PDB file of C-alpha atoms in Angstrom:
ATOM      1  CA  MET A 161       5.866  29.714  13.218  1.00  0.00           C
ATOM      2  CA  ASN A 162       8.257  28.664  11.245  1.00  0.00           C
ATOM      3  CA  PHE A 163       6.675  25.857   9.123  1.00  0.00           C
ATOM      4  CA  PHE A 164      10.313  24.526   8.310  1.00  0.00           C
ATOM      5  CA  SER A 165      12.332  25.050  11.360  1.00  0.00           C
ATOM      6  CA  ALA A 166      14.108  22.016  11.778  1.00  0.00           C
ATOM      7  CA  SER A 167      17.151  21.270   9.532  1.00  0.00           C
ATOM      8  CA  SER A 168      16.403  18.095   6.819  1.00  0.00           C
ATOM      9  CA  PRO A 169      18.479  14.677   6.936  1.00  0.00           C
ATOM     10  CA  SER A 170      21.278  14.673   4.252  1.00  0.00           C
ATOM     11  CA  ASN A 171      21.015  11.963   1.666  1.00  0.00           C
ATOM     12  CA  ALA A 172      21.549  11.014  -2.207  1.00  0.00           C
ATOM     13  CA  ALA A 173      18.493  12.381  -3.419  1.00  0.00           C
ATOM     14  CA  ALA A 174      18.637  15.522  -1.380  1.00  0.00           C
ATOM     15  CA  ARG A 175      22.106  16.190  -3.179  1.00  0.00           C
ATOM     16  CA  VAL A 176      20.527  16.093  -6.560  1.00  0.00           C
ATOM     17  CA  TYR A 177      17.396  18.204  -5.707  1.00  0.00           C
ATOM     18  CA  LEU A 178      18.842  20.790  -3.927  1.00  0.00           C
ATOM     19  CA  GLN A 179      21.249  21.765  -6.604  1.00  0.00           C
ATOM     20  CA  PRO A 180      20.444  25.159  -7.796  1.00  0.00           C
ATOM     21  CA  ASP A 181      19.811  24.284 -11.491  1.00  0.00           C
ATOM     22  CA  PHE A 182      17.475  21.748 -10.136  1.00  0.00           C
ATOM     23  CA  VAL A 183      15.691  23.889  -8.190  1.00  0.00           C
ATOM     24  CA  GLN A 184      15.415  26.707 -10.302  1.00  0.00           C
ATOM     25  CA  ALA A 185      13.608  24.444 -12.999  1.00  0.00           C
ATOM     26  CA  SER A 186      10.827  25.648 -13.876  1.00  0.00           C
ATOM     27  CA  LEU A 187       7.774  26.532 -16.469  1.00  0.00           C
ATOM     28  CA  VAL A 188       6.468  29.514 -14.263  1.00  0.00           C
ATOM     29  CA  LYS A 189       8.480  32.506 -12.795  1.00  0.00           C
ATOM     30  CA  GLY A 190       5.094  34.114 -11.416  1.00  0.00           C
ATOM     31  CA  ASN A 191       3.189  34.567  -8.254  1.00  0.00           C
ATOM     32  CA  PHE A 192       1.652  31.234  -7.407  1.00  0.00           C
ATOM     33  CA  ARG A 193      -0.307  32.807  -4.634  1.00  0.00           C
ATOM     34  CA  GLN A 194      -2.400  35.043  -7.089  1.00  0.00           C
ATOM     35  CA  ILE A 195      -3.093  31.444  -9.156  1.00  0.00           C
ATOM     36  CA  CYS A 196      -4.504  29.821  -5.752  1.00  0.00           C
ATOM     37  CA  ALA A 197      -6.629  32.695  -4.633  1.00  0.00           C
ATOM     38  CA  LEU A 198     -10.368  31.897  -4.360  1.00  0.00           C
ATOM     39  CA  PRO A 199     -11.694  34.035  -7.458  1.00  0.00           C
ATOM     40  CA  LYS A 200     -14.180  36.538  -6.863  1.00  0.00           C
ATOM     41  CA  TYR A 201     -17.988  34.849  -6.872  1.00  0.00           C
ATOM     42  CA  MET A 202     -17.039  31.504  -6.738  1.00  0.00           C
ATOM     43  CA  ASP A 203     -17.963  28.903  -4.069  1.00  0.00           C
ATOM     44  CA  LEU A 204     -15.187  28.008  -1.957  1.00  0.00           C
ATOM     45  CA  ASN A 205     -15.905  24.059  -2.247  1.00  0.00           C
ATOM     46  CA  GLU A 206     -16.319  24.424  -6.303  1.00  0.00           C
ATOM     47  CA  TRP A 207     -12.757  26.126  -6.325  1.00  0.00           C
ATOM     48  CA  LEU A 208     -11.336  23.445  -3.869  1.00  0.00           C
ATOM     49  CA  ALA A 209     -12.470  20.396  -5.756  1.00  0.00           C
ATOM     50  CA  VAL A 210     -11.856  21.819  -9.375  1.00  0.00           C
ATOM     51  CA  ASN A 211      -7.960  22.111  -7.796  1.00  0.00           C
ATOM     52  CA  ILE A 212      -7.765  18.798  -6.319  1.00  0.00           C
ATOM     53  CA  LEU A 213      -9.276  17.130  -9.757  1.00  0.00           C
ATOM     54  CA  ASP A 214      -6.403  18.658 -11.820  1.00  0.00           C
ATOM     55  CA  PHE A 215      -3.767  17.867  -8.679  1.00  0.00           C
ATOM     56  CA  PHE A 216      -4.740  14.428  -8.838  1.00  0.00           C
ATOM     57  CA  TYR A 217      -4.993  13.887 -12.840  1.00  0.00           C
ATOM     58  CA  TYR A 218      -1.631  15.628 -13.171  1.00  0.00           C
ATOM     59  CA  THR A 219       0.037  13.700 -10.080  1.00  0.00           C
ATOM     60  CA  ASN A 220      -1.003  10.410 -11.724  1.00  0.00           C
ATOM     61  CA  LEU A 221       0.284  11.219 -15.072  1.00  0.00           C
ATOM     62  CA  PHE A 222       3.339  12.187 -13.548  1.00  0.00           C
ATOM     63  CA  TYR A 223       3.682   8.928 -11.306  1.00  0.00           C
ATOM     64  CA  GLU A 224       3.106   7.110 -14.515  1.00  0.00           C
ATOM     65  CA  SER A 225       6.364   8.755 -16.012  1.00  0.00           C
ATOM     66  CA  VAL A 226       8.330   7.068 -13.322  1.00  0.00           C
ATOM     67  CA  ALA A 227       5.971   3.789 -12.589  1.00  0.00           C
ATOM     68  CA  GLU A 228       8.529   1.651 -14.619  1.00  0.00           C
ATOM     69  CA  PHE A 229      11.301   2.374 -11.726  1.00  0.00           C
ATOM     70  CA  CYS A 230       8.919   2.391  -8.945  1.00  0.00           C
ATOM     71  CA  THR A 231       8.458  -1.617  -8.317  1.00  0.00           C
ATOM     72  CA  VAL A 232       8.206  -4.055  -5.328  1.00  0.00           C
ATOM     73  CA  HIS A 233      12.026  -4.817  -5.488  1.00  0.00           C
ATOM     74  CA  ASN A 234      12.946  -0.883  -5.972  1.00  0.00           C
ATOM     75  CA  CYS A 235      10.755   0.533  -3.620  1.00  0.00           C
ATOM     76  CA  PRO A 236       9.538  -2.334  -0.809  1.00  0.00           C
ATOM     77  CA  ASN A 237       8.203   0.494   0.979  1.00  0.00           C
ATOM     78  CA  MET A 238       6.481   4.153   0.550  1.00  0.00           C
ATOM     79  CA  SER A 239      10.120   5.969   1.281  1.00  0.00           C
ATOM     80  CA  ALA A 240       9.855   9.524   2.111  1.00  0.00           C
ATOM     81  CA  GLY A 241      13.908   9.441   2.268  1.00  0.00           C
ATOM     82  CA  ALA A 242      15.950   9.724   5.594  1.00  0.00           C
ATOM     83  CA  ASN A 243      14.533   6.755   7.141  1.00  0.00           C
ATOM     84  CA  ILE A 244      10.983   7.952   6.809  1.00  0.00           C
ATOM     85  CA  GLU A 245       8.098   5.776   5.243  1.00  0.00           C
ATOM     86  CA  TYR A 246       4.389   6.154   4.929  1.00  0.00           C
ATOM     87  CA  SER A 247       1.763   3.620   5.803  1.00  0.00           C
ATOM     88  CA  TRP A 248      -1.610   2.937   4.317  1.00  0.00           C
ATOM     89  CA  THR A 249      -4.409   2.870   6.571  1.00  0.00           C
ATOM     90  CA  ASP A 250      -7.129   0.267   5.460  1.00  0.00           C
ATOM     91  CA  SER A 251     -10.872   0.486   5.717  1.00  0.00           C
ATOM     92  CA  LYS A 252     -11.076  -0.934   9.052  1.00  0.00           C
ATOM     93  CA  GLY A 253      -8.518   2.235  10.024  1.00  0.00           C
ATOM     94  CA  LYS A 254      -5.597  -0.080  10.146  1.00  0.00           C
ATOM     95  CA  SER A 255      -2.424   0.860   9.407  1.00  0.00           C
ATOM     96  CA  VAL A 256      -0.400  -1.179   6.669  1.00  0.00           C
ATOM     97  CA  LYS A 257       3.081  -0.755   5.632  1.00  0.00           C
ATOM     98  CA  LEU A 258       3.063  -1.304   1.528  1.00  0.00           C
ATOM     99  CA  PRO A 259       5.564  -1.271  -1.428  1.00  0.00           C
ATOM    100  CA  ALA A 260       5.517   1.980  -2.901  1.00  0.00           C
ATOM    101  CA  PRO A 261       3.388   0.839  -5.960  1.00  0.00           C
ATOM    102  CA  GLN A 262       0.999  -0.893  -4.343  1.00  0.00           C
ATOM    103  CA  TYR A 263       0.478   2.405  -1.779  1.00  0.00           C
ATOM    104  CA  VAL A 264       0.342   4.392  -4.904  1.00  0.00           C
ATOM    105  CA  ASP A 265      -2.114   1.834  -6.827  1.00  0.00           C
ATOM    106  CA  TYR A 266      -4.247   1.983  -3.560  1.00  0.00           C
ATOM    107  CA  PHE A 267      -4.300   5.690  -3.424  1.00  0.00           C
ATOM    108  CA  MET A 268      -5.432   6.362  -7.241  1.00  0.00           C
ATOM    109  CA  THR A 269      -8.166   3.391  -7.021  1.00  0.00           C
ATOM    110  CA  TRP A 270      -9.432   4.802  -3.469  1.00  0.00           C
ATOM    111  CA  THR A 271      -9.469   8.506  -4.848  1.00  0.00           C
ATOM    112  CA  GLN A 272     -10.928   7.603  -7.833  1.00  0.00           C
ATOM    113  CA  SER A 273     -13.963   5.920  -6.031  1.00  0.00           C
ATOM    114  CA  ILE A 274     -14.422   9.059  -4.300  1.00  0.00           C
ATOM    115  CA  LEU A 275     -14.623  11.278  -7.590  1.00  0.00           C
ATOM    116  CA  ASN A 276     -17.250   8.768  -8.877  1.00  0.00           C
ATOM    117  CA  ASP A 277     -19.465   9.514  -5.976  1.00  0.00           C
ATOM    118  CA  GLN A 278     -21.873  12.145  -6.674  1.00  0.00           C
ATOM    119  CA  SER A 279     -22.768  12.071  -2.887  1.00  0.00           C
ATOM    120  CA  VAL A 280     -19.052  12.301  -1.376  1.00  0.00           C
ATOM    121  CA  PHE A 281     -17.449  14.630  -4.166  1.00  0.00           C
ATOM    122  CA  PRO A 282     -20.034  16.405  -6.100  1.00  0.00           C
ATOM    123  CA  THR A 283     -19.343  17.554  -9.599  1.00  0.00           C
ATOM    124  CA  LYS A 284     -22.657  18.148 -11.060  1.00  0.00           C
ATOM    125  CA  ALA A 285     -24.754  21.590 -10.759  1.00  0.00           C
ATOM    126  CA  GLY A 286     -27.407  21.543  -8.170  1.00  0.00           C
ATOM    127  CA  ILE A 287     -25.783  18.756  -6.069  1.00  0.00           C
ATOM    128  CA  GLU A 288     -24.609  20.311  -2.747  1.00  0.00           C
ATOM    129  CA  PHE A 289     -21.300  19.384  -1.323  1.00  0.00           C
ATOM    130  CA  PRO A 290     -21.309  17.224   2.069  1.00  0.00           C
ATOM    131  CA  PRO A 291     -20.442  18.701   5.562  1.00  0.00           C
ATOM    132  CA  ASN A 292     -17.325  16.441   5.595  1.00  0.00           C
ATOM    133  CA  PHE A 293     -16.384  17.461   1.919  1.00  0.00           C
ATOM    134  CA  LEU A 294     -13.492  19.371   3.450  1.00  0.00           C
ATOM    135  CA  VAL A 295     -12.061  16.529   5.318  1.00  0.00           C
ATOM    136  CA  THR A 296     -12.282  14.356   2.412  1.00  0.00           C
ATOM    137  CA  LEU A 297     -10.347  17.158   0.288  1.00  0.00           C
ATOM    138  CA  LYS A 298      -7.838  16.890   2.891  1.00  0.00           C
ATOM    139  CA  ALA A 299      -7.229  13.028   3.077  1.00  0.00           C
ATOM    140  CA  ILE A 300      -6.884  13.209  -0.974  1.00  0.00           C
ATOM    141  CA  TYR A 301      -4.351  16.263  -0.593  1.00  0.00           C
ATOM    142  CA  LYS A 302      -2.400  14.426   2.163  1.00  0.00           C
ATOM    143  CA  HIS A 303      -1.632  11.376  -0.096  1.00  0.00           C
ATOM    144  CA  ILE A 304      -1.116  13.550  -3.356  1.00  0.00           C
ATOM    145  CA  MET A 305       1.526  15.311  -1.335  1.00  0.00           C
ATOM    146  CA  ARG A 306       3.249  11.896  -0.396  1.00  0.00           C
ATOM    147  CA  VAL A 307       3.113  10.722  -3.843  1.00  0.00           C
ATOM    148  CA  PHE A 308       5.399  13.558  -4.621  1.00  0.00           C
ATOM    149  CA  VAL A 309       7.499  13.041  -1.726  1.00  0.00           C
ATOM    150  CA  HIS A 310       8.089   9.599  -2.546  1.00  0.00           C
ATOM    151  CA  MET A 311       9.193  11.002  -6.214  1.00  0.00           C
ATOM    152  CA  TYR A 312      11.645  13.327  -5.097  1.00  0.00           C
ATOM    153  CA  SER A 313      13.003  11.048  -2.760  1.00  0.00           C
ATOM    154  CA  ALA A 314      13.282   7.751  -4.375  1.00  0.00           C
ATOM    155  CA  HIS A 315      13.079   8.724  -8.211  1.00  0.00           C
ATOM    156  CA  VAL A 316      14.618  12.034  -8.771  1.00  0.00           C
ATOM    157  CA  HIS A 317      17.510  10.777 -11.145  1.00  0.00           C
ATOM    158  CA  GLN A 318      15.024   8.986 -13.004  1.00  0.00           C
ATOM    159  CA  ILE A 319      13.143  12.581 -12.957  1.00  0.00           C
ATOM    160  CA  GLN A 320      16.352  14.429 -13.929  1.00  0.00           C
ATOM    161  CA  MET A 321      16.934  11.642 -17.006  1.00  0.00           C
ATOM    162  CA  LEU A 322      13.489  12.284 -18.098  1.00  0.00           C
ATOM    163  CA  ASN A 323      13.933  15.937 -17.798  1.00  0.00           C
ATOM    164  CA  LEU A 324      10.880  16.571 -15.900  1.00  0.00           C
ATOM    165  CA  GLN A 325      12.234  18.721 -13.250  1.00  0.00           C
ATOM    166  CA  SER A 326      10.875  21.914 -14.789  1.00  0.00           C
ATOM    167  CA  HIS A 327       6.947  20.191 -14.762  1.00  0.00           C
ATOM    168  CA  LEU A 328       7.356  18.547 -11.403  1.00  0.00           C
ATOM    169  CA  ASN A 329       8.565  21.550  -9.543  1.00  0.00           C
ATOM    170  CA  THR A 330       6.229  24.006 -10.953  1.00  0.00           C
ATOM    171  CA  LEU A 331       3.240  21.476 -10.049  1.00  0.00           C
ATOM    172  CA  PHE A 332       4.738  20.811  -6.468  1.00  0.00           C
ATOM    173  CA  ALA A 333       5.307  24.374  -5.875  1.00  0.00           C
ATOM    174  CA  HIS A 334       1.578  25.384  -6.909  1.00  0.00           C
ATOM    175  CA  LEU A 335       0.294  22.155  -5.059  1.00  0.00           C
ATOM    176  CA  LEU A 336       2.131  23.575  -1.841  1.00  0.00           C
ATOM    177  CA  CYS A 337       0.862  26.981  -2.149  1.00  0.00           C
ATOM    178  CA  PHE A 338      -2.224  25.902  -2.692  1.00  0.00           C
ATOM    179  CA  GLY A 339      -2.144  23.778   0.507  1.00  0.00           C
ATOM    180  CA  ARG A 340      -1.153  26.544   2.467  1.00  0.00           C
ATOM    181  CA  GLU A 341      -3.635  29.048   1.249  1.00  0.00           C
ATOM    182  CA  PHE A 342      -6.391  26.381   1.937  1.00  0.00           C
ATOM    183  CA  ASP A 343      -4.823  24.954   5.160  1.00  0.00           C
ATOM    184  CA  LEU A 344      -4.639  21.587   3.434  1.00  0.00           C
ATOM    185  CA  LEU A 345      -0.783  21.157   4.137  1.00  0.00           C
ATOM    186  CA  GLU A 346       0.780  19.016   6.785  1.00  0.00           C
ATOM    187  CA  ARG A 347       4.273  19.276   8.241  1.00  0.00           C
ATOM    188  CA  LYS A 348       5.040  15.748   9.256  1.00  0.00           C
ATOM    189  CA  ASP A 349       4.432  14.763   5.341  1.00  0.00           C
ATOM    190  CA  LEU A 350       7.043  17.129   4.570  1.00  0.00           C
ATOM    191  CA  VAL A 351       9.951  16.119   6.861  1.00  0.00           C
ATOM    192  CA  SER A 352      12.337  14.769   4.684  1.00  0.00           C
ATOM    193  CA  VAL A 353      12.265  17.213   1.492  1.00  0.00           C
ATOM    194  CA  GLN A 354      11.636  20.421   4.016  1.00  0.00           C
ATOM    195  CA  ASP A 355      15.165  21.584   2.663  1.00  0.00           C
ATOM    196  CA  PHE A 356      13.829  21.366  -0.752  1.00  0.00           C
ATOM    197  CA  VAL A 357      10.490  23.093   0.028  1.00  0.00           C
ATOM    198  CA  SER A 358      12.176  25.893   1.618  1.00  0.00           C
ATOM    199  CA  ALA A 359      14.549  26.798  -1.423  1.00  0.00           C
ATOM    200  CA  LEU A 360      10.997  26.487  -3.367  1.00  0.00           C
ATOM    201  CA  ASP A 361       9.009  28.818  -1.121  1.00  0.00           C
ATOM    202  CA  ALA A 362      12.240  31.207  -1.510  1.00  0.00           C
ATOM    203  CA  LEU A 363      12.051  31.124  -5.127  1.00  0.00           C
ATOM    204  CA  TYR A 364       8.310  31.603  -5.623  1.00  0.00           C
ATOM    205  CA  GLY A 365       7.364  33.315  -2.385  1.00  0.00           C
ATOM    206  CA  LEU A 366       5.103  30.905  -1.572  1.00  0.00           C
ATOM    207  CA  ASN A 367       4.443  32.071   2.158  1.00  0.00           C
ATOM    208  CA  LEU A 368       5.195  28.490   3.565  1.00  0.00           C
ATOM    209  CA  GLY A 369       6.740  29.725   6.513  1.00  0.00           C
ATOM    210  CA  LYS A 370       4.203  32.198   7.822  1.00  0.00           C
TER     211      LYS A 370
END
C-alpha cells in the first residue's frame, strides 16, 4: 500500500516547504533506517522510551523557537493547513477545539505528567513496563507529529527566517522513519503535508510508502 497516495492540497506554506532548497536542507545525509533500528540485545520498550523522550525534548525546543509567533490571534486553531485542524481530547474523552498555543501547552503538560509517572512511563531500572505502554507511546507520538505538522503548515516562514529548516527537517525525517519502523505513524495526521513527507522519503530513503 502506498502510504501517501492522495495528492496534497496547495497552499502558501506548501509553496515554501516544497522548494528544493528547503526540502534538501539537512544536517544528516545518512540512512535513518539504520539509526532507528533496534540495537542488538536491547529491550524494545527501552528503545522506544529513550527515543520518545528525545523526540519530546527536541519538539519542545523547536516549538519554543516559534512560540512567540504562535499566538491565539495568529493561530486560533491547531491548524494543519489545507482547512485541516486538530482537536484535543479531554480527560472525559470529549473532542475540544483549541487555539494552537493552548493545544501545544496541553500536550506538553499532559506528556510531562506521563513521563513523571514511573507506573506509566518507567525510567528507573527494575521497573517493568505496563501492558499498555505502546498505546501510551503512540498517543505521545501522535501529538508530537501534530506539533511538527502545525509548525510546517503555519510557521514555515518563521522557520526559514530563523534558519531552522536544516535542523527541523533532520529531526522530522528521523521522527517519520522511527514511526514507520515501529508502527507509530498515522496517515491521517500527515494528509496536509504528505507531498513534503514524500519528498523527504525520496531524499532519505525512509521507506514510508511500503
